[in-house]
Amino acid sequence: MDVDLIFKVAAIGILVAILHALLDQAGRKEAALMTTIVGLIVILLMVAREIVRLFDSIRSMFRI
Amino acid sequence: MEILQIVGLGIVAASFAVFLRNLRPEMALLVSLSAGMALILLAVPKISAVVSLISAYVNRTGVDPEYLSTILKIIGIAYITEFGAEICKDSGESAIASKIELGGKVIIIAMAVPIITSLIETITSIRP
């Protein structure tokens, strides 16, 4: 089910946010930026797969 | 009951989104997007049941099934357009949202043209 998708995305988001803040504190700005970008890409890939599944189900349902 | 699941899921996702909004705004957008999708996929089986029921009735009444399929397509397109436009509005990009809505309206009008022409033909044929 997609319930766990929400929690996965939220968990990764929180993790990346904390990592970003941590690395910022440590003064390594570019590493913080890198982790944010990587986290964003991972979440985008997961969400993109779910979007395709959602649009396919809508297309098959409304016979578009 | 599904409604409890839907409401609970929506509230949890909203709280995650609010929490992430000040830390990482782009993550909040992705959380709200995935929550929207999960909620819709919960409703999909109900919608498909209603759609098949309606098409069964329409086939029995002998109305041209082509009109029903057009109407269903228009509903589907309207829904997807609204889904995308709301996500863009949520993230503050109302300009993009209005462009998406414009595109959706144009496509729907383009699909409604055959129905409108057949309506006009039936009206003119009735005129004495």
PDB file of C-alpha atoms in Angstrom:
ATOM      1  CA  MET A   1       0.000   0.000   0.000  1.00  0.00           C
ATOM      2  CA  ASP A   2       1.170   3.583  -0.332  1.00  0.00           C
ATOM      3  CA  VAL A   3       0.788   4.403   3.325  1.00  0.00           C
ATOM      4  CA  ASP A   4       4.369   3.393   3.844  1.00  0.00           C
ATOM      5  CA  LEU A   5       5.378   5.575   0.898  1.00  0.00           C
ATOM      6  CA  ILE A   6       4.391   8.652   2.900  1.00  0.00           C
ATOM      7  CA  PHE A   7       6.385   7.564   5.896  1.00  0.00           C
ATOM      8  CA  LYS A   8       9.389   6.646   3.762  1.00  0.00           C
ATOM      9  CA  VAL A   9       9.361  10.043   2.067  1.00  0.00           C
ATOM     10  CA  ALA A  10       8.890  11.827   5.385  1.00  0.00           C
ATOM     11  CA  ALA A  11      11.652   9.818   7.034  1.00  0.00           C
ATOM     12  CA  ILE A  12      14.131  10.528   4.250  1.00  0.00           C
ATOM     13  CA  GLY A  13      13.112  14.184   4.268  1.00  0.00           C
ATOM     14  CA  ILE A  14      13.673  14.552   7.998  1.00  0.00           C
ATOM     15  CA  LEU A  15      16.935  12.631   7.784  1.00  0.00           C
ATOM     16  CA  VAL A  16      18.246  14.848   4.998  1.00  0.00           C
ATOM     17  CA  ALA A  17      17.121  17.981   6.826  1.00  0.00           C
ATOM     18  CA  ILE A  18      18.972  16.921   9.988  1.00  0.00           C
ATOM     19  CA  LEU A  19      22.065  15.905   8.027  1.00  0.00           C
ATOM     20  CA  HIS A  20      22.007  19.247   6.253  1.00  0.00           C
ATOM     21  CA  ALA A  21      21.783  21.156   9.524  1.00  0.00           C
ATOM     22  CA  LEU A  22      24.501  18.967  11.054  1.00  0.00           C
ATOM     23  CA  LEU A  23      26.916  19.417   8.176  1.00  0.00           C
ATOM     24  CA  ASP A  24      26.176  23.135   8.124  1.00  0.00           C
ATOM     25  CA  GLN A  25      27.139  23.339  11.782  1.00  0.00           C
ATOM     26  CA  ALA A  26      30.316  21.429  11.048  1.00  0.00           C
ATOM     27  CA  GLY A  27      31.134  24.084   8.508  1.00  0.00           C
ATOM     28  CA  ARG A  28      31.061  21.740   5.499  1.00  0.00           C
ATOM     29  CA  LYS A  29      28.553  23.621   3.386  1.00  0.00           C
ATOM     30  CA  GLU A  30      29.165  21.739   0.140  1.00  0.00           C
ATOM     31  CA  ALA A  31      28.731  18.317   1.790  1.00  0.00           C
ATOM     32  CA  ALA A  32      25.438  19.513   3.246  1.00  0.00           C
ATOM     33  CA  LEU A  33      24.308  20.644  -0.164  1.00  0.00           C
ATOM     34  CA  MET A  34      25.324  17.291  -1.642  1.00  0.00           C
ATOM     35  CA  THR A  35      23.315  15.282   0.877  1.00  0.00           C
ATOM     36  CA  THR A  36      20.270  17.475   0.264  1.00  0.00           C
ATOM     37  CA  ILE A  37      20.526  16.988  -3.483  1.00  0.00           C
ATOM     38  CA  VAL A  38      21.007  13.227  -3.161  1.00  0.00           C
ATOM     39  CA  GLY A  39      18.065  12.954  -0.759  1.00  0.00           C
ATOM     40  CA  LEU A  40      15.908  14.981  -3.103  1.00  0.00           C
ATOM     41  CA  ILE A  41      16.782  12.772  -6.068  1.00  0.00           C
ATOM     42  CA  VAL A  42      16.041   9.585  -4.129  1.00  0.00           C
ATOM     43  CA  ILE A  43      12.636  10.883  -3.082  1.00  0.00           C
ATOM     44  CA  LEU A  44      11.875  12.165  -6.577  1.00  0.00           C
ATOM     45  CA  LEU A  45      12.602   8.729  -8.045  1.00  0.00           C
ATOM     46  CA  MET A  46      10.342   7.009  -5.542  1.00  0.00           C
ATOM     47  CA  VAL A  47       7.544   9.521  -6.032  1.00  0.00           C
ATOM     48  CA  ALA A  48       7.872   9.422  -9.808  1.00  0.00           C
ATOM     49  CA  ARG A  49       7.275   5.666  -9.824  1.00  0.00           C
ATOM     50  CA  GLU A  50       4.150   6.146  -7.717  1.00  0.00           C
ATOM     51  CA  ILE A  51       2.899   8.950  -9.975  1.00  0.00           C
ATOM     52  CA  VAL A  52       3.163   6.693 -13.000  1.00  0.00           C
ATOM     53  CA  ARG A  53       1.203   4.006 -11.185  1.00  0.00           C
ATOM     54  CA  LEU A  54      -1.470   6.509 -10.141  1.00  0.00           C
ATOM     55  CA  PHE A  55      -1.889   7.968 -13.636  1.00  0.00           C
ATOM     56  CA  ASP A  56      -2.038   4.465 -15.149  1.00  0.00           C
ATOM     57  CA  SER A  57      -4.832   3.466 -12.781  1.00  0.00           C
ATOM     58  CA  ILE A  58      -6.731   6.684 -13.520  1.00  0.00           C
ATOM     59  CA  ARG A  59      -6.223   6.210 -17.250  1.00  0.00           C
ATOM     60  CA  SER A  60      -7.477   2.633 -17.141  1.00  0.00           C
ATOM     61  CA  MET A  61     -10.402   3.630 -14.965  1.00  0.00           C
ATOM     62  CA  PHE A  62     -11.669   6.545 -17.035  1.00  0.00           C
ATOM     63  CA  ARG A  63     -10.657   4.814 -20.285  1.00  0.00           C
ATOM     64  CA  ILE A  64      -8.622   7.840 -21.362  1.00  0.00           C
TER      65      ILE A  64
ATOM     66  CA  MET B   1     -13.971   2.295   7.656  1.00  0.00           C
ATOM     67  CA  GLU B   2     -12.056   3.873   4.784  1.00  0.00           C
ATOM     68  CA  ILE B   3     -12.910   7.399   5.824  1.00  0.00           C
ATOM     69  CA  LEU B   4     -11.038   7.005   9.121  1.00  0.00           C
ATOM     70  CA  GLN B   5      -8.018   5.735   7.241  1.00  0.00           C
ATOM     71  CA  ILE B   6      -8.173   8.599   4.775  1.00  0.00           C
ATOM     72  CA  VAL B   7      -8.550  11.295   7.435  1.00  0.00           C
ATOM     73  CA  GLY B   8      -5.867   9.814   9.656  1.00  0.00           C
ATOM     74  CA  LEU B   9      -3.449   9.499   6.776  1.00  0.00           C
ATOM     75  CA  GLY B  10      -4.174  13.066   5.654  1.00  0.00           C
ATOM     76  CA  ILE B  11      -3.543  14.525   9.095  1.00  0.00           C
ATOM     77  CA  VAL B  12      -0.309  12.595   9.599  1.00  0.00           C
ATOM     78  CA  ALA B  13       0.949  13.616   6.170  1.00  0.00           C
ATOM     79  CA  ALA B  14      -0.041  17.246   6.796  1.00  0.00           C
ATOM     80  CA  SER B  15       1.892  17.264  10.036  1.00  0.00           C
ATOM     81  CA  PHE B  16       4.976  15.842   8.300  1.00  0.00           C
ATOM     82  CA  ALA B  17       4.622  18.469   5.579  1.00  0.00           C
ATOM     83  CA  VAL B  18       4.331  21.327   8.067  1.00  0.00           C
ATOM     84  CA  PHE B  19       7.280  19.984  10.010  1.00  0.00           C
ATOM     85  CA  LEU B  20       9.423  19.810   6.909  1.00  0.00           C
ATOM     86  CA  ARG B  21       8.232  23.128   5.468  1.00  0.00           C
ATOM     87  CA  ASN B  22      10.553  25.337   7.473  1.00  0.00           C
ATOM     88  CA  LEU B  23      13.485  22.896   7.338  1.00  0.00           C
ATOM     89  CA  ARG B  24      13.402  21.840   3.708  1.00  0.00           C
ATOM     90  CA  PRO B  25      10.497  23.314   1.695  1.00  0.00           C
ATOM     91  CA  GLU B  26      11.068  21.036  -1.326  1.00  0.00           C
ATOM     92  CA  MET B  27      10.774  17.942   0.869  1.00  0.00           C
ATOM     93  CA  ALA B  28       7.453  19.237   2.179  1.00  0.00           C
ATOM     94  CA  LEU B  29       6.171  19.460  -1.380  1.00  0.00           C
ATOM     95  CA  LEU B  30       7.185  15.850  -2.047  1.00  0.00           C
ATOM     96  CA  VAL B  31       5.567  14.664   1.191  1.00  0.00           C
ATOM     97  CA  SER B  32       2.283  16.383   0.284  1.00  0.00           C
ATOM     98  CA  LEU B  33       2.491  14.979  -3.260  1.00  0.00           C
ATOM     99  CA  SER B  34       2.974  11.414  -2.052  1.00  0.00           C
ATOM    100  CA  ALA B  35       0.211  11.856   0.535  1.00  0.00           C
ATOM    101  CA  GLY B  36      -2.164  13.078  -2.180  1.00  0.00           C
ATOM    102  CA  MET B  37      -1.359  10.054  -4.300  1.00  0.00           C
ATOM    103  CA  ALA B  38      -1.793   7.603  -1.420  1.00  0.00           C
ATOM    104  CA  LEU B  39      -5.193   9.077  -0.558  1.00  0.00           C
ATOM    105  CA  ILE B  40      -6.370   8.916  -4.141  1.00  0.00           C
ATOM    106  CA  LEU B  41      -5.215   5.338  -4.540  1.00  0.00           C
ATOM    107  CA  LEU B  42      -7.350   4.534  -1.499  1.00  0.00           C
ATOM    108  CA  ALA B  43     -10.380   5.930  -3.341  1.00  0.00           C
ATOM    109  CA  VAL B  44      -9.636   4.333  -6.730  1.00  0.00           C
ATOM    110  CA  PRO B  45     -11.505   1.021  -6.171  1.00  0.00           C
ATOM    111  CA  LYS B  46     -14.637   2.917  -5.144  1.00  0.00           C
ATOM    112  CA  ILE B  47     -14.463   5.153  -8.214  1.00  0.00           C
ATOM    113  CA  SER B  48     -13.994   2.251 -10.624  1.00  0.00           C
ATOM    114  CA  ALA B  49     -17.002   0.472  -9.072  1.00  0.00           C
ATOM    115  CA  VAL B  50     -19.160   3.551  -9.639  1.00  0.00           C
ATOM    116  CA  VAL B  51     -17.864   3.991 -13.173  1.00  0.00           C
ATOM    117  CA  SER B  52     -18.629   0.399 -14.171  1.00  0.00           C
ATOM    118  CA  LEU B  53     -22.092   0.703 -12.583  1.00  0.00           C
ATOM    119  CA  ILE B  54     -22.846   3.865 -14.570  1.00  0.00           C
ATOM    120  CA  SER B  55     -21.633   2.356 -17.828  1.00  0.00           C
ATOM    121  CA  ALA B  56     -23.788  -0.738 -17.209  1.00  0.00           C
ATOM    122  CA  TYR B  57     -26.857   1.479 -16.786  1.00  0.00           C
ATOM    123  CA  VAL B  58     -26.017   3.544 -19.864  1.00  0.00           C
ATOM    124  CA  ASN B  59     -25.550   0.451 -22.025  1.00  0.00           C
ATOM    125  CA  ARG B  60     -28.923  -0.845 -20.883  1.00  0.00           C
ATOM    126  CA  THR B  61     -30.702   2.425 -21.723  1.00  0.00           C
ATOM    127  CA  GLY B  62     -29.364   2.332 -25.263  1.00  0.00           C
ATOM    128  CA  VAL B  63     -27.705   5.766 -25.141  1.00  0.00           C
ATOM    129  CA  ASP B  64     -24.707   6.069 -27.456  1.00  0.00           C
ATOM    130  CA  PRO B  65     -21.810   4.711 -25.308  1.00  0.00           C
ATOM    131  CA  GLU B  66     -19.462   7.112 -27.093  1.00  0.00           C
ATOM    132  CA  TYR B  67     -20.965  10.028 -25.135  1.00  0.00           C
ATOM    133  CA  LEU B  68     -20.435   8.232 -21.820  1.00  0.00           C
ATOM    134  CA  SER B  69     -16.810   7.456 -22.616  1.00  0.00           C
ATOM    135  CA  THR B  70     -16.241  11.093 -23.542  1.00  0.00           C
ATOM    136  CA  ILE B  71     -17.804  12.244 -20.292  1.00  0.00           C
ATOM    137  CA  LEU B  72     -15.679   9.780 -18.329  1.00  0.00           C
ATOM    138  CA  LYS B  73     -12.560  10.975 -20.138  1.00  0.00           C
ATOM    139  CA  ILE B  74     -13.466  14.577 -19.334  1.00  0.00           C
ATOM    140  CA  ILE B  75     -13.904  13.683 -15.657  1.00  0.00           C
ATOM    141  CA  GLY B  76     -10.552  11.912 -15.612  1.00  0.00           C
ATOM    142  CA  ILE B  77      -8.779  14.791 -17.344  1.00  0.00           C
ATOM    143  CA  ALA B  78     -10.418  17.323 -15.034  1.00  0.00           C
ATOM    144  CA  TYR B  79      -9.296  15.319 -12.036  1.00  0.00           C
ATOM    145  CA  ILE B  80      -5.670  14.978 -13.162  1.00  0.00           C
ATOM    146  CA  THR B  81      -5.549  18.679 -14.078  1.00  0.00           C
ATOM    147  CA  GLU B  82      -6.860  19.633 -10.661  1.00  0.00           C
ATOM    148  CA  PHE B  83      -4.359  17.272  -9.007  1.00  0.00           C
ATOM    149  CA  GLY B  84      -1.412  18.918 -10.738  1.00  0.00           C
ATOM    150  CA  ALA B  85      -2.724  22.463 -10.322  1.00  0.00           C
ATOM    151  CA  GLU B  86      -3.278  22.035  -6.575  1.00  0.00           C
ATOM    152  CA  ILE B  87       0.238  20.648  -6.083  1.00  0.00           C
ATOM    153  CA  CYS B  88       1.680  23.664  -7.899  1.00  0.00           C
ATOM    154  CA  LYS B  89      -0.484  26.076  -5.888  1.00  0.00           C
ATOM    155  CA  ASP B  90       0.644  24.398  -2.674  1.00  0.00           C
ATOM    156  CA  SER B  91       4.245  25.031  -3.546  1.00  0.00           C
ATOM    157  CA  GLY B  92       3.420  28.674  -4.259  1.00  0.00           C
ATOM    158  CA  GLU B  93       3.738  28.440  -8.041  1.00  0.00           C
ATOM    159  CA  SER B  94       0.273  29.804  -8.861  1.00  0.00           C
ATOM    160  CA  ALA B  95       1.405  30.923 -12.319  1.00  0.00           C
ATOM    161  CA  ILE B  96       2.266  27.341 -13.295  1.00  0.00           C
ATOM    162  CA  ALA B  97      -0.986  26.149 -11.722  1.00  0.00           C
ATOM    163  CA  SER B  98      -3.053  28.502 -13.869  1.00  0.00           C
ATOM    164  CA  LYS B  99      -1.199  27.327 -17.014  1.00  0.00           C
ATOM    165  CA  ILE B 100      -1.993  23.709 -16.119  1.00  0.00           C
ATOM    166  CA  GLU B 101      -5.645  24.608 -15.595  1.00  0.00           C
ATOM    167  CA  LEU B 102      -5.691  26.444 -18.928  1.00  0.00           C
ATOM    168  CA  GLY B 103      -4.309  23.374 -20.671  1.00  0.00           C
ATOM    169  CA  GLY B 104      -6.860  21.154 -18.972  1.00  0.00           C
ATOM    170  CA  LYS B 105      -9.739  23.417 -19.992  1.00  0.00           C
ATOM    171  CA  VAL B 106      -8.569  23.516 -23.613  1.00  0.00           C
ATOM    172  CA  ILE B 107      -8.333  19.725 -23.787  1.00  0.00           C
ATOM    173  CA  ILE B 108     -11.767  19.301 -22.223  1.00  0.00           C
ATOM    174  CA  ILE B 109     -13.342  21.780 -24.640  1.00  0.00           C
ATOM    175  CA  ALA B 110     -11.660  20.008 -27.544  1.00  0.00           C
ATOM    176  CA  MET B 111     -13.161  16.718 -26.383  1.00  0.00           C
ATOM    177  CA  ALA B 112     -16.610  18.199 -25.858  1.00  0.00           C
ATOM    178  CA  VAL B 113     -16.871  19.518 -29.434  1.00  0.00           C
ATOM    179  CA  PRO B 114     -18.441  16.344 -30.964  1.00  0.00           C
ATOM    180  CA  ILE B 115     -21.076  16.260 -28.222  1.00  0.00           C
ATOM    181  CA  ILE B 116     -21.900  19.916 -28.783  1.00  0.00           C
ATOM    182  CA  THR B 117     -22.216  19.442 -32.547  1.00  0.00           C
ATOM    183  CA  SER B 118     -24.525  16.453 -32.155  1.00  0.00           C
ATOM    184  CA  LEU B 119     -26.587  18.455 -29.638  1.00  0.00           C
ATOM    185  CA  ILE B 120     -26.975  21.307 -32.106  1.00  0.00           C
ATOM    186  CA  GLU B 121     -27.893  18.904 -34.873  1.00  0.00           C
ATOM    187  CA  THR B 122     -30.646  17.303 -32.767  1.00  0.00           C
ATOM    188  CA  ILE B 123     -31.964  20.761 -31.834  1.00  0.00           C
ATOM    189  CA  THR B 124     -32.033  22.003 -35.422  1.00  0.00           C
ATOM    190  CA  SER B 125     -33.683  18.767 -36.593  1.00  0.00           C
ATOM    191  CA  ILE B 126     -36.500  19.248 -34.020  1.00  0.00           C
ATOM    192  CA  ARG B 127     -37.208  22.803 -35.249  1.00  0.00           C
ATOM    193  CA  PRO B 128     -40.346  22.689 -37.530  1.00  0.00           C
TER     194      PRO B 128
END
